[in-house]
Amino acid sequence: MHQCLLIPETVQLICAHFRPTNKHLPTLDAANTSTLAALAQTCRYFANPALDALWVKQIALTPLLCCLPGDCFAIDLDEAGVSHGRWARPIFAGDWSRLDFYAARVRVLNLDESSDAAFSAAGANFFNQLAAGAPSGGLFPKLRVLYSRKYPHVASCLRMFLAPTLRTLRVYAKTEREHRLMMTHLSTLPSAAPQLTSLLVYTGEKFFPRPPHFDAAVSSILRRMHSLEKVTMGCPDIASLQHIGRLDSLRTLSVVDLPVEFQAVKKSKDAKFFPRLLELVIRRGDILTALAFLRLSTHAPYKRISITTAGVVSNPELERLFAAVASACRPTSLRTLVLHAAGSGGLARVGAPAIRPLLAFRNLAHVELLSSAGWALDGDAVRELACAWPLLRTLSLETSAMPGGAAPVLASLEHLAAHCPHLASLKTTVDATVAVPDVLPSAKRVRQTRLAALHVQNSDIADALAVARYLSRLFPALQDIKTHRDGKDNSVRDNPNQLTRDMMTQHWRWKDVERMLPHFAATRREESQYAMERL
């Protein structure tokens, strides 16, 4: 053996080469798995590093359960051909030795129901017996990350996944019984996982109301943890918010809502509230509590804010929200801003003065603003917006308003092309019924080569050919055009509603534009190549 292979770091680097380079990949591919298995069998110097790389990340319990003696469990097929695991005999203390040898190498466990079909469908009793026989110190003594989005019955055996080394925990329960079981195990979290920095508790709020005791139980856990960097939960209580608000470590807070009592909390002159918070997400909150939170956290160096309001939001309230964001955030720190006022239907459209406070954030790269009532912006407002946000990569001025209202003319997109060179995705309403110039003087020609996707919502359009020619000149990389009718039945003749038929007609005109864009792009490339050949 070469002497270089006697250096442990060299062997570890060789094995690390076969790990997935993309952190989002669930596990190793087949080729790398075979290579690492071969390395593990080559010699004793490669065995442990290769096994560590093989087992470091798992997406199922099946490989580990297969380390138990073969007579421990059996897999049966039901009448529908679905596999179900079951215990064939009790688990004895000596059965764990081989499993412990490999389980100690697991650092990331991302449980996926589809990758563990036989055991995920085994039922709660199967997992209860597994948890009862598991070692007292947990099944994975060096586990750092546990993801369990919708893996069934994890709540009943959560104890065996908790380890002192655990740093990230994401769990999910879809029934009240699972909620109670989960809380039984999570109540020991501060002592069982003292190094935990990221806690994500999903409660199925989209499918049914959260049990009233659940948020209170999670809040009581938060009050006993002191190293949290990321928290995702339903609705924390006042005491837990005040506790985590004093943590210098907290970087991300994602909640469904904030308690109504939070509106009465007064700002302290001495203590800073969420002094290091970088990301705030409120998924379905009351606008007044959102305003109160922003008022109290004016010292936070926000990089991302995402607020979706619940209920009807008036234009004055929306203007207050925009102003509160402008007051709470540092002008140079904010990179992503998502503000959705989804319940403002039937109100007047939001004008440029309401958006103007947000123009102070010169480093914004991603902006999503939603008003159901729509946006009353003209060409001058679009120019002002484009000049203020030169680093934009995605811009969405979303609305569900019907066509026919005031909208900036198609030519106003030239301001975005001229001042936002990095813009790659745009969602806005435009008036494409106004004629655009066919040819511009060379001094006024603008070409933006990054925009690839355009969502025009319910925009009106007259001449598809003229619009396609104009857009292909302005945005030569544009390929994808969508409307609000994408993914819906667009059979014009079969729909009795005149407004819907008009929207379908506009949709098909925009799809004509999309079909013509590649042809215009090819023609321009040929002309450019011909011009270069003649030089």
Short mmCIF file of C-alpha atoms in Angstrom, two decimals:
data_model
loop_
_atom_site.label_atom_id
_atom_site.label_comp_id
_atom_site.label_asym_id
_atom_site.label_seq_id
_atom_site.Cartn_x
_atom_site.Cartn_y
_atom_site.Cartn_z
CA MET A 1 0.00 0.00 0.00
CA HIS A 2 1.21 3.49 -0.82
CA GLN A 3 2.35 5.42 2.24
CA CYS A 4 0.00 8.32 1.40
CA LEU A 5 -2.94 6.05 2.19
CA LEU A 6 -1.69 5.72 5.75
CA ILE A 7 -2.69 9.36 6.28
CA PRO A 8 -6.32 9.31 7.58
CA GLU A 9 -7.17 12.67 5.99
CA THR A 10 -6.18 11.37 2.53
CA VAL A 11 -8.48 8.36 2.83
CA GLN A 12 -11.32 10.57 4.07
CA LEU A 13 -10.91 12.91 1.09
CA ILE A 14 -11.05 9.98 -1.31
CA CYS A 15 -14.29 8.72 0.24
CA ALA A 16 -15.77 12.22 0.45
CA HIS A 17 -15.29 12.53 -3.32
CA PHE A 18 -18.13 10.05 -3.83
CA ARG A 19 -20.62 11.87 -1.63
CA PRO A 20 -23.33 13.88 -3.44
CA THR A 21 -22.08 17.40 -4.19
CA ASN A 22 -25.64 18.76 -4.18
CA LYS A 23 -26.92 19.05 -0.62
CA HIS A 24 -30.51 18.71 -1.87
CA LEU A 25 -29.91 15.19 -3.24
CA PRO A 26 -31.63 12.67 -0.96
CA THR A 27 -28.80 10.12 -0.96
CA LEU A 28 -25.96 8.64 -3.02
CA ASP A 29 -26.59 7.45 -6.55
CA ALA A 30 -26.14 3.79 -7.47
CA ALA A 31 -22.67 4.23 -9.00
CA ASN A 32 -21.21 6.02 -5.98
CA THR A 33 -22.86 3.54 -3.62
CA SER A 34 -21.19 0.63 -5.41
CA THR A 35 -17.83 2.44 -5.42
CA LEU A 36 -17.94 3.16 -1.70
CA ALA A 37 -19.02 -0.41 -0.95
CA ALA A 38 -16.02 -1.65 -2.93
CA LEU A 39 -13.71 0.75 -1.07
CA ALA A 40 -15.07 -0.46 2.27
CA GLN A 41 -14.13 -4.03 1.32
CA THR A 42 -10.72 -3.16 -0.15
CA CYS A 43 -8.71 -2.94 3.05
CA ARG A 44 -9.02 -1.91 6.67
CA TYR A 45 -7.71 1.62 5.97
CA PHE A 46 -10.68 2.36 3.70
CA ALA A 47 -13.32 0.44 5.65
CA ASN A 48 -14.42 2.99 8.25
CA PRO A 49 -14.23 6.17 6.08
CA ALA A 50 -16.10 4.45 3.25
CA LEU A 51 -18.78 3.11 5.60
CA ASP A 52 -19.16 6.60 7.10
CA ALA A 53 -19.75 8.04 3.63
CA LEU A 54 -22.22 5.26 2.79
CA TRP A 55 -24.34 5.70 5.89
CA VAL A 56 -23.99 9.44 6.60
CA LYS A 57 -27.36 10.27 5.00
CA GLN A 58 -30.39 7.98 4.89
CA ILE A 59 -33.91 8.47 3.53
CA ALA A 60 -35.46 5.30 4.95
CA LEU A 61 -35.36 2.96 7.93
CA THR A 62 -35.33 -0.15 5.74
CA PRO A 63 -31.51 -0.44 5.35
CA LEU A 64 -31.11 -0.21 9.12
CA LEU A 65 -33.91 -2.62 9.97
CA CYS A 66 -32.37 -5.11 7.57
CA CYS A 67 -29.36 -5.14 9.90
CA LEU A 68 -31.50 -6.93 12.49
CA PRO A 69 -31.58 -10.74 12.41
CA GLY A 70 -33.64 -12.02 9.49
CA ASP A 71 -36.14 -13.81 11.72
CA CYS A 72 -37.09 -10.62 13.59
CA PHE A 73 -39.59 -9.36 11.04
CA ALA A 74 -41.52 -10.45 7.98
CA ILE A 75 -43.06 -8.58 5.05
CA ASP A 76 -46.57 -9.59 3.96
CA LEU A 77 -48.62 -8.63 0.91
CA ASP A 78 -52.26 -7.64 1.37
CA GLU A 79 -55.04 -8.19 -1.16
CA ALA A 80 -54.12 -4.98 -2.99
CA GLY A 81 -50.50 -6.08 -3.35
CA VAL A 82 -49.23 -3.53 -0.79
CA SER A 83 -46.29 -4.61 1.39
CA HIS A 84 -46.66 -4.45 5.18
CA GLY A 85 -43.86 -5.14 7.63
CA ARG A 86 -44.56 -6.93 10.92
CA TRP A 87 -42.52 -8.28 13.79
CA ALA A 88 -42.16 -12.07 13.69
CA ARG A 89 -40.78 -12.28 17.23
CA PRO A 90 -39.77 -10.00 20.12
CA ILE A 91 -36.54 -8.01 19.79
CA PHE A 92 -33.82 -9.08 22.22
CA ALA A 93 -30.89 -7.03 23.49
CA GLY A 94 -28.40 -9.00 21.42
CA ASP A 95 -30.27 -8.21 18.20
CA TRP A 96 -29.13 -4.58 18.20
CA SER A 97 -25.35 -5.05 17.95
CA ARG A 98 -25.07 -5.10 14.14
CA LEU A 99 -27.63 -2.32 13.72
CA ASP A 100 -25.83 -0.14 16.29
CA PHE A 101 -22.58 -0.54 14.33
CA TYR A 102 -24.13 1.17 11.29
CA ALA A 103 -26.67 3.47 12.99
CA ALA A 104 -23.84 5.28 14.78
CA ARG A 105 -22.61 6.47 11.37
CA VAL A 106 -25.89 8.16 10.38
CA ARG A 107 -25.77 11.96 10.62
CA VAL A 108 -28.78 12.97 8.47
CA LEU A 109 -32.09 11.09 8.48
CA ASN A 110 -34.58 12.41 5.91
CA LEU A 111 -37.47 9.97 6.23
CA ASP A 112 -39.38 9.58 2.99
CA GLU A 113 -42.56 7.50 2.96
CA SER A 114 -42.12 6.56 -0.71
CA SER A 115 -38.65 5.11 -0.04
CA ASP A 116 -39.83 3.08 2.93
CA ALA A 117 -43.16 1.71 1.72
CA ALA A 118 -43.21 -1.63 3.54
CA PHE A 119 -42.39 -0.22 6.96
CA SER A 120 -44.17 3.15 6.65
CA ALA A 121 -47.40 1.18 6.05
CA ALA A 122 -46.71 -1.25 8.90
CA GLY A 123 -48.87 0.57 11.43
CA ALA A 124 -48.33 2.22 14.80
CA ASN A 125 -47.86 -1.07 16.70
CA PHE A 126 -44.82 -1.92 14.59
CA PHE A 127 -43.12 1.37 15.48
CA ASN A 128 -44.21 1.21 19.13
CA GLN A 129 -42.48 -2.16 19.49
CA LEU A 130 -39.40 -0.81 17.72
CA ALA A 131 -39.25 2.17 20.10
CA ALA A 132 -39.80 -0.04 23.15
CA GLY A 133 -36.84 -2.25 22.27
CA ALA A 134 -34.50 0.53 21.13
CA PRO A 135 -31.42 1.32 23.25
CA SER A 136 -32.02 3.85 26.02
CA GLY A 137 -29.53 6.26 24.48
CA GLY A 138 -31.42 6.39 21.19
CA LEU A 139 -31.06 4.50 17.95
CA PHE A 140 -28.84 7.15 16.30
CA PRO A 141 -26.33 8.41 18.90
CA LYS A 142 -24.61 10.84 16.50
CA LEU A 143 -27.62 12.07 14.53
CA ARG A 144 -27.48 15.77 13.62
CA VAL A 145 -30.47 16.29 11.31
CA LEU A 146 -33.91 14.63 11.39
CA TYR A 147 -36.49 15.46 8.72
CA SER A 148 -39.87 13.78 8.92
CA ARG A 149 -42.36 15.74 6.82
CA LYS A 150 -45.19 13.22 6.41
CA TYR A 151 -43.68 9.91 7.48
CA PRO A 152 -46.44 8.10 9.43
CA HIS A 153 -46.11 7.02 13.07
CA VAL A 154 -42.85 8.87 13.75
CA ALA A 155 -44.66 10.65 16.60
CA SER A 156 -45.06 7.33 18.43
CA CYS A 157 -41.32 6.55 18.37
CA LEU A 158 -39.75 10.01 18.29
CA ARG A 159 -37.75 9.30 21.44
CA MET A 160 -35.40 6.89 19.69
CA PHE A 161 -34.37 9.63 17.21
CA LEU A 162 -33.41 12.22 19.83
CA ALA A 163 -29.67 12.46 20.42
CA PRO A 164 -27.40 14.93 22.24
CA THR A 165 -25.81 15.79 18.88
CA LEU A 166 -29.12 16.68 17.18
CA ARG A 167 -29.06 20.18 15.70
CA THR A 168 -32.01 20.24 13.27
CA LEU A 169 -35.43 18.69 13.92
CA ARG A 170 -38.37 18.88 11.52
CA VAL A 171 -41.43 16.87 12.53
CA TYR A 172 -45.02 16.67 11.34
CA ALA A 173 -48.23 15.31 12.84
CA LYS A 174 -51.55 15.10 11.03
CA THR A 175 -53.90 13.90 13.80
CA GLU A 176 -54.55 15.14 17.32
CA ARG A 177 -53.38 11.80 18.70
CA GLU A 178 -50.06 12.22 16.91
CA HIS A 179 -49.88 15.77 18.30
CA ARG A 180 -50.16 14.47 21.85
CA LEU A 181 -47.64 11.68 21.31
CA MET A 182 -45.21 14.11 19.72
CA MET A 183 -45.51 16.56 22.59
CA THR A 184 -44.78 13.77 25.07
CA HIS A 185 -41.41 13.23 23.42
CA LEU A 186 -40.68 16.87 22.56
CA SER A 187 -41.18 17.92 26.18
CA THR A 188 -37.76 16.35 26.88
CA LEU A 189 -36.14 18.12 23.93
CA PRO A 190 -34.20 20.80 25.89
CA SER A 191 -32.36 18.10 27.87
CA ALA A 192 -32.33 15.33 25.23
CA ALA A 193 -30.96 17.58 22.45
CA PRO A 194 -29.20 20.52 24.12
CA GLN A 195 -27.36 21.45 20.89
CA LEU A 196 -30.57 21.89 18.88
CA THR A 197 -30.47 25.06 16.78
CA SER A 198 -33.33 24.51 14.30
CA LEU A 199 -36.84 23.43 15.32
CA LEU A 200 -39.57 23.04 12.69
CA VAL A 201 -42.94 21.75 13.91
CA TYR A 202 -45.56 21.31 11.17
CA THR A 203 -49.12 21.08 12.40
CA GLY A 204 -51.20 20.61 9.28
CA GLU A 205 -52.83 24.04 9.52
CA LYS A 206 -53.92 23.85 5.88
CA PHE A 207 -56.08 20.81 6.50
CA PHE A 208 -57.71 21.40 9.87
CA PRO A 209 -57.52 23.83 12.81
CA ARG A 210 -54.62 23.19 15.16
CA PRO A 211 -55.66 21.71 18.53
CA PRO A 212 -55.73 24.56 21.07
CA HIS A 213 -53.19 22.86 23.33
CA PHE A 214 -50.62 22.33 20.60
CA ASP A 215 -49.21 25.84 20.22
CA ALA A 216 -49.07 26.18 24.00
CA ALA A 217 -47.06 22.96 24.28
CA VAL A 218 -44.55 24.04 21.62
CA SER A 219 -44.28 27.48 23.24
CA SER A 220 -43.41 25.92 26.60
CA ILE A 221 -40.58 24.01 24.90
CA LEU A 222 -39.26 27.18 23.23
CA ARG A 223 -39.00 28.93 26.60
CA ARG A 224 -36.49 26.28 27.77
CA MET A 225 -34.18 26.44 24.74
CA HIS A 226 -31.34 28.92 24.50
CA SER A 227 -29.37 28.16 21.31
CA LEU A 228 -32.08 28.29 18.67
CA GLU A 229 -31.21 29.73 15.28
CA LYS A 230 -34.39 28.79 13.38
CA VAL A 231 -37.98 28.29 14.59
CA THR A 232 -40.97 27.20 12.51
CA MET A 233 -44.31 26.64 14.25
CA GLY A 234 -47.95 27.69 14.45
CA CYS A 235 -48.66 30.58 16.82
CA PRO A 236 -46.22 31.16 19.71
CA ASP A 237 -47.49 32.77 22.90
CA ILE A 238 -46.29 36.10 24.29
CA ALA A 239 -43.87 34.58 26.81
CA SER A 240 -42.10 32.39 24.24
CA LEU A 241 -41.85 35.29 21.79
CA GLN A 242 -40.27 37.47 24.44
CA HIS A 243 -37.83 34.67 25.29
CA ILE A 244 -36.65 33.90 21.75
CA GLY A 245 -36.74 37.63 20.98
CA ARG A 246 -33.83 38.07 23.39
CA LEU A 247 -31.71 35.32 21.82
CA ASP A 248 -28.68 36.58 19.92
CA SER A 249 -28.56 33.26 18.07
CA LEU A 250 -32.00 33.38 16.40
CA ARG A 251 -31.80 34.06 12.66
CA THR A 252 -35.11 32.76 11.24
CA LEU A 253 -38.67 32.90 12.60
CA SER A 254 -41.53 31.36 10.62
CA VAL A 255 -45.03 31.31 12.12
CA VAL A 256 -48.58 30.88 10.92
CA ASP A 257 -49.76 33.81 13.01
CA LEU A 258 -48.88 35.90 16.04
CA PRO A 259 -51.04 36.18 19.19
CA VAL A 260 -53.55 39.03 19.21
CA GLU A 261 -52.21 40.13 22.62
CA PHE A 262 -48.97 40.98 20.89
CA GLN A 263 -50.52 44.22 19.63
CA ALA A 264 -50.43 45.63 23.18
CA VAL A 265 -46.74 44.88 23.83
CA LYS A 266 -44.73 48.06 24.25
CA LYS A 267 -41.27 48.59 22.89
CA SER A 268 -38.49 48.57 25.48
CA LYS A 269 -35.98 51.40 25.39
CA ASP A 270 -33.19 49.23 26.78
CA ALA A 271 -33.60 45.73 25.32
CA LYS A 272 -33.56 45.04 21.59
CA PHE A 273 -36.21 42.69 20.20
CA PHE A 274 -34.86 39.98 17.84
CA PRO A 275 -31.48 41.75 17.50
CA ARG A 276 -30.04 39.25 14.97
CA LEU A 277 -33.16 38.14 13.08
CA LEU A 278 -32.46 37.81 9.35
CA GLU A 279 -35.65 36.15 8.10
CA LEU A 280 -39.28 36.69 9.15
CA VAL A 281 -42.14 34.63 7.71
CA ILE A 282 -45.79 35.11 8.72
CA ARG A 283 -47.84 32.69 6.67
CA ARG A 284 -51.40 33.74 7.49
CA GLY A 285 -51.36 36.56 9.99
CA ASP A 286 -53.49 39.43 11.15
CA ILE A 287 -52.15 42.66 9.71
CA LEU A 288 -52.28 44.50 13.05
CA THR A 289 -50.10 41.91 14.80
CA ALA A 290 -47.70 41.98 11.85
CA LEU A 291 -47.48 45.76 12.19
CA ALA A 292 -46.83 45.39 15.94
CA PHE A 293 -44.02 42.89 15.32
CA LEU A 294 -42.32 45.16 12.78
CA ARG A 295 -42.66 48.10 15.16
CA LEU A 296 -40.88 46.17 17.94
CA SER A 297 -38.11 44.66 15.80
CA THR A 298 -36.68 47.79 14.21
CA HIS A 299 -33.10 46.79 15.13
CA ALA A 300 -33.20 43.46 13.27
CA PRO A 301 -30.88 43.23 10.23
CA TYR A 302 -33.55 41.66 8.02
CA LYS A 303 -32.51 40.02 4.76
CA ARG A 304 -35.87 38.40 3.97
CA ILE A 305 -39.42 39.32 4.98
CA SER A 306 -42.47 37.34 3.89
CA ILE A 307 -45.89 38.33 5.23
CA THR A 308 -49.23 36.96 4.02
CA THR A 309 -52.23 38.60 5.64
CA ALA A 310 -55.54 36.95 6.54
CA GLY A 311 -58.89 38.64 6.06
CA VAL A 312 -59.74 41.79 4.16
CA VAL A 313 -56.98 44.39 4.08
CA SER A 314 -57.86 47.97 3.20
CA ASN A 315 -55.56 50.15 1.12
CA PRO A 316 -54.67 52.37 4.13
CA GLU A 317 -53.70 49.24 6.09
CA LEU A 318 -51.61 48.03 3.18
CA GLU A 319 -49.88 51.41 3.01
CA ARG A 320 -49.18 51.15 6.76
CA LEU A 321 -47.66 47.70 6.21
CA PHE A 322 -45.36 49.01 3.48
CA ALA A 323 -44.35 51.94 5.67
CA ALA A 324 -43.72 49.63 8.66
CA VAL A 325 -41.42 47.45 6.57
CA ALA A 326 -39.56 50.54 5.41
CA SER A 327 -39.12 51.67 9.03
CA ALA A 328 -38.12 48.26 10.42
CA CYS A 329 -35.47 47.30 7.85
CA ARG A 330 -32.08 48.73 7.08
CA PRO A 331 -32.03 50.17 3.54
CA THR A 332 -29.03 48.09 2.45
CA SER A 333 -29.74 44.75 4.18
CA LEU A 334 -33.07 43.59 2.73
CA ARG A 335 -32.70 41.19 -0.24
CA THR A 336 -36.11 39.49 -0.47
CA LEU A 337 -39.52 41.03 0.16
CA VAL A 338 -42.81 39.12 -0.08
CA LEU A 339 -46.01 40.95 0.94
CA HIS A 340 -49.32 39.29 0.08
CA ALA A 341 -52.61 41.04 0.84
CA ALA A 342 -54.77 38.28 -0.57
CA GLY A 343 -58.03 39.45 0.97
CA SER A 344 -58.27 42.93 -0.56
CA GLY A 345 -60.72 42.04 -3.32
CA GLY A 346 -63.28 44.67 -4.30
CA LEU A 347 -61.20 47.59 -3.03
CA ALA A 348 -59.55 50.35 -5.03
CA ARG A 349 -56.31 49.53 -6.81
CA VAL A 350 -53.07 50.29 -5.01
CA GLY A 351 -51.20 53.26 -6.45
CA ALA A 352 -47.56 54.25 -6.71
CA PRO A 353 -47.53 56.39 -3.50
CA ALA A 354 -48.19 53.26 -1.41
CA ILE A 355 -45.19 51.44 -2.88
CA ARG A 356 -42.84 54.42 -2.74
CA PRO A 357 -41.55 53.75 0.85
CA LEU A 358 -40.24 50.37 -0.36
CA LEU A 359 -38.08 52.02 -3.02
CA ALA A 360 -35.51 52.84 -0.33
CA PHE A 361 -34.27 49.22 -0.42
CA ARG A 362 -31.67 49.50 -3.16
CA ASN A 363 -30.34 45.94 -2.81
CA LEU A 364 -33.60 44.07 -3.30
CA ALA A 365 -33.19 41.04 -5.57
CA HIS A 366 -36.58 39.31 -5.14
CA VAL A 367 -39.88 41.18 -4.76
CA GLU A 368 -43.39 39.71 -4.61
CA LEU A 369 -46.25 42.10 -3.93
CA LEU A 370 -49.81 40.80 -4.11
CA SER A 371 -53.01 42.84 -3.98
CA SER A 372 -56.25 41.19 -5.04
CA ALA A 373 -57.59 44.61 -6.01
CA GLY A 374 -54.72 45.25 -8.42
CA TRP A 375 -52.05 47.90 -8.95
CA ALA A 376 -52.61 51.36 -10.40
CA LEU A 377 -49.18 51.98 -11.90
CA ASP A 378 -48.31 53.97 -15.00
CA GLY A 379 -45.12 54.18 -17.03
CA ASP A 380 -43.58 56.78 -14.72
CA ALA A 381 -44.18 54.53 -11.70
CA VAL A 382 -42.56 51.59 -13.48
CA ARG A 383 -39.54 53.76 -14.34
CA GLU A 384 -39.24 54.92 -10.72
CA LEU A 385 -39.46 51.33 -9.50
CA ALA A 386 -36.88 50.07 -12.01
CA CYS A 387 -34.41 52.82 -11.12
CA ALA A 388 -34.79 52.10 -7.39
CA TRP A 389 -34.28 48.31 -7.66
CA PRO A 390 -31.40 47.78 -10.13
CA LEU A 391 -30.42 44.39 -8.63
CA LEU A 392 -33.79 42.74 -9.20
CA ARG A 393 -33.78 39.10 -10.30
CA THR A 394 -37.49 38.35 -9.81
CA LEU A 395 -40.37 40.82 -9.67
CA SER A 396 -44.02 39.94 -9.12
CA LEU A 397 -46.77 42.55 -8.95
CA GLU A 398 -49.53 40.00 -8.62
CA THR A 399 -53.28 40.50 -8.74
CA SER A 400 -56.38 38.43 -9.36
CA ALA A 401 -58.32 41.43 -10.68
CA MET A 402 -60.33 40.99 -13.85
CA PRO A 403 -59.02 42.50 -17.11
CA GLY A 404 -59.97 45.99 -18.19
CA GLY A 405 -58.50 48.11 -15.40
CA ALA A 406 -55.70 50.62 -15.68
CA ALA A 407 -52.32 49.02 -16.40
CA PRO A 408 -48.97 50.29 -17.63
CA VAL A 409 -48.57 50.05 -21.39
CA LEU A 410 -46.33 47.36 -22.85
CA ALA A 411 -43.67 49.92 -23.73
CA SER A 412 -43.13 50.62 -20.01
CA LEU A 413 -41.23 47.31 -19.83
CA GLU A 414 -38.35 49.16 -21.49
CA HIS A 415 -37.65 50.81 -18.13
CA LEU A 416 -37.14 47.38 -16.54
CA ALA A 417 -34.98 46.31 -19.47
CA ALA A 418 -32.82 49.42 -19.18
CA HIS A 419 -32.38 49.57 -15.39
CA CYS A 420 -32.70 45.92 -14.21
CA PRO A 421 -30.07 43.93 -16.16
CA HIS A 422 -30.34 40.87 -13.86
CA LEU A 423 -34.14 40.48 -14.02
CA ALA A 424 -34.93 36.88 -15.03
CA SER A 425 -38.60 36.47 -14.05
CA LEU A 426 -41.39 39.05 -14.24
CA LYS A 427 -45.04 38.85 -13.25
CA THR A 428 -47.17 41.91 -13.93
CA THR A 429 -50.19 43.19 -15.81
CA VAL A 430 -49.60 45.27 -18.94
CA ASP A 431 -51.78 46.93 -21.54
CA ALA A 432 -50.75 45.33 -24.82
CA THR A 433 -53.55 46.94 -26.82
CA VAL A 434 -51.55 50.14 -27.34
CA ALA A 435 -49.38 50.07 -30.45
CA VAL A 436 -45.62 49.84 -29.93
CA PRO A 437 -43.02 51.30 -32.32
CA ASP A 438 -41.67 48.82 -34.87
CA VAL A 439 -38.25 50.43 -35.18
CA LEU A 440 -36.39 52.65 -32.72
CA PRO A 441 -33.32 54.80 -33.35
CA SER A 442 -30.15 52.90 -32.44
CA ALA A 443 -29.45 55.35 -29.61
CA LYS A 444 -32.74 54.37 -27.92
CA ARG A 445 -32.61 50.62 -28.45
CA VAL A 446 -32.60 48.56 -25.25
CA ARG A 447 -31.83 44.84 -25.00
CA GLN A 448 -32.05 42.88 -21.76
CA THR A 449 -30.67 39.35 -22.17
CA ARG A 450 -31.63 37.73 -18.84
CA LEU A 451 -35.45 37.75 -18.76
CA ALA A 452 -36.68 34.25 -19.64
CA ALA A 453 -40.15 34.07 -18.01
CA LEU A 454 -43.03 36.56 -18.22
CA HIS A 455 -46.39 36.11 -16.49
CA VAL A 456 -48.92 38.65 -17.80
CA GLN A 457 -51.86 37.58 -15.55
CA ASN A 458 -55.09 38.87 -17.17
CA SER A 459 -53.45 41.39 -19.50
CA ASP A 460 -55.30 42.63 -22.58
CA ILE A 461 -53.64 42.17 -25.96
CA ALA A 462 -54.63 43.21 -29.49
CA ASP A 463 -51.99 42.27 -32.08
CA ALA A 464 -50.03 39.14 -31.12
CA LEU A 465 -47.58 39.51 -34.02
CA ALA A 466 -46.61 43.07 -33.10
CA VAL A 467 -46.25 42.18 -29.42
CA ALA A 468 -44.07 39.15 -30.21
CA ARG A 469 -41.82 41.22 -32.46
CA TYR A 470 -41.48 43.92 -29.78
CA LEU A 471 -40.79 41.52 -26.89
CA SER A 472 -38.25 39.49 -28.87
CA ARG A 473 -36.29 42.67 -29.57
CA LEU A 474 -36.51 43.90 -25.98
CA PHE A 475 -35.93 40.52 -24.27
CA PRO A 476 -34.18 38.16 -26.73
CA ALA A 477 -33.92 35.39 -24.09
CA LEU A 478 -37.67 35.38 -23.36
CA GLN A 479 -39.15 31.91 -23.87
CA ASP A 480 -42.00 31.35 -21.41
CA ILE A 481 -45.20 33.45 -21.29
CA LYS A 482 -48.00 32.55 -18.89
CA THR A 483 -51.44 33.96 -18.03
CA HIS A 484 -53.94 33.27 -15.26
CA ARG A 485 -55.66 30.85 -17.65
CA ASP A 486 -52.70 28.45 -17.80
CA GLY A 487 -53.67 25.00 -16.57
CA LYS A 488 -57.40 25.64 -17.03
CA ASP A 489 -59.96 24.58 -19.63
CA ASN A 490 -59.72 27.21 -22.38
CA SER A 491 -62.35 25.95 -24.82
CA VAL A 492 -63.83 29.31 -25.82
CA ARG A 493 -66.93 28.01 -27.57
CA ASP A 494 -67.99 25.76 -24.70
CA ASN A 495 -68.10 28.47 -22.04
CA PRO A 496 -71.35 30.45 -21.64
CA ASN A 497 -69.79 33.30 -19.65
CA GLN A 498 -68.81 36.23 -21.89
CA LEU A 499 -66.11 37.56 -19.52
CA THR A 500 -64.51 34.12 -19.28
CA ARG A 501 -64.61 33.74 -23.07
CA ASP A 502 -62.87 37.11 -23.43
CA MET A 503 -60.17 36.03 -20.98
CA MET A 504 -59.70 32.80 -22.94
CA THR A 505 -59.32 34.78 -26.15
CA GLN A 506 -56.65 36.95 -24.54
CA HIS A 507 -54.94 33.81 -23.23
CA TRP A 508 -54.69 32.27 -26.70
CA ARG A 509 -53.29 35.51 -28.13
CA TRP A 510 -50.55 35.49 -25.52
CA LYS A 511 -49.86 31.85 -26.34
CA ASP A 512 -49.49 32.90 -29.98
CA VAL A 513 -46.87 35.38 -28.81
CA GLU A 514 -45.07 32.60 -26.95
CA ARG A 515 -45.05 30.38 -30.06
CA MET A 516 -43.64 33.17 -32.24
CA LEU A 517 -40.80 34.17 -29.92
CA PRO A 518 -38.39 31.34 -30.91
CA HIS A 519 -38.84 32.18 -34.59
CA PHE A 520 -38.02 35.86 -34.04
CA ALA A 521 -35.02 34.86 -31.90
CA ALA A 522 -33.74 32.52 -34.63
CA THR A 523 -34.16 35.23 -37.27
CA ARG A 524 -32.22 37.75 -35.19
CA ARG A 525 -29.40 35.25 -34.64
CA GLU A 526 -29.19 34.56 -38.36
CA GLU A 527 -29.12 38.29 -39.14
CA SER A 528 -26.42 38.86 -36.54
CA GLN A 529 -24.33 35.99 -37.91
CA TYR A 530 -24.75 37.27 -41.47
CA ALA A 531 -23.67 40.75 -40.41
CA MET A 532 -20.57 39.35 -38.71
CA GLU A 533 -19.65 37.33 -41.80
CA ARG A 534 -19.80 40.45 -43.97
CA LEU A 535 -17.36 42.36 -41.77
#
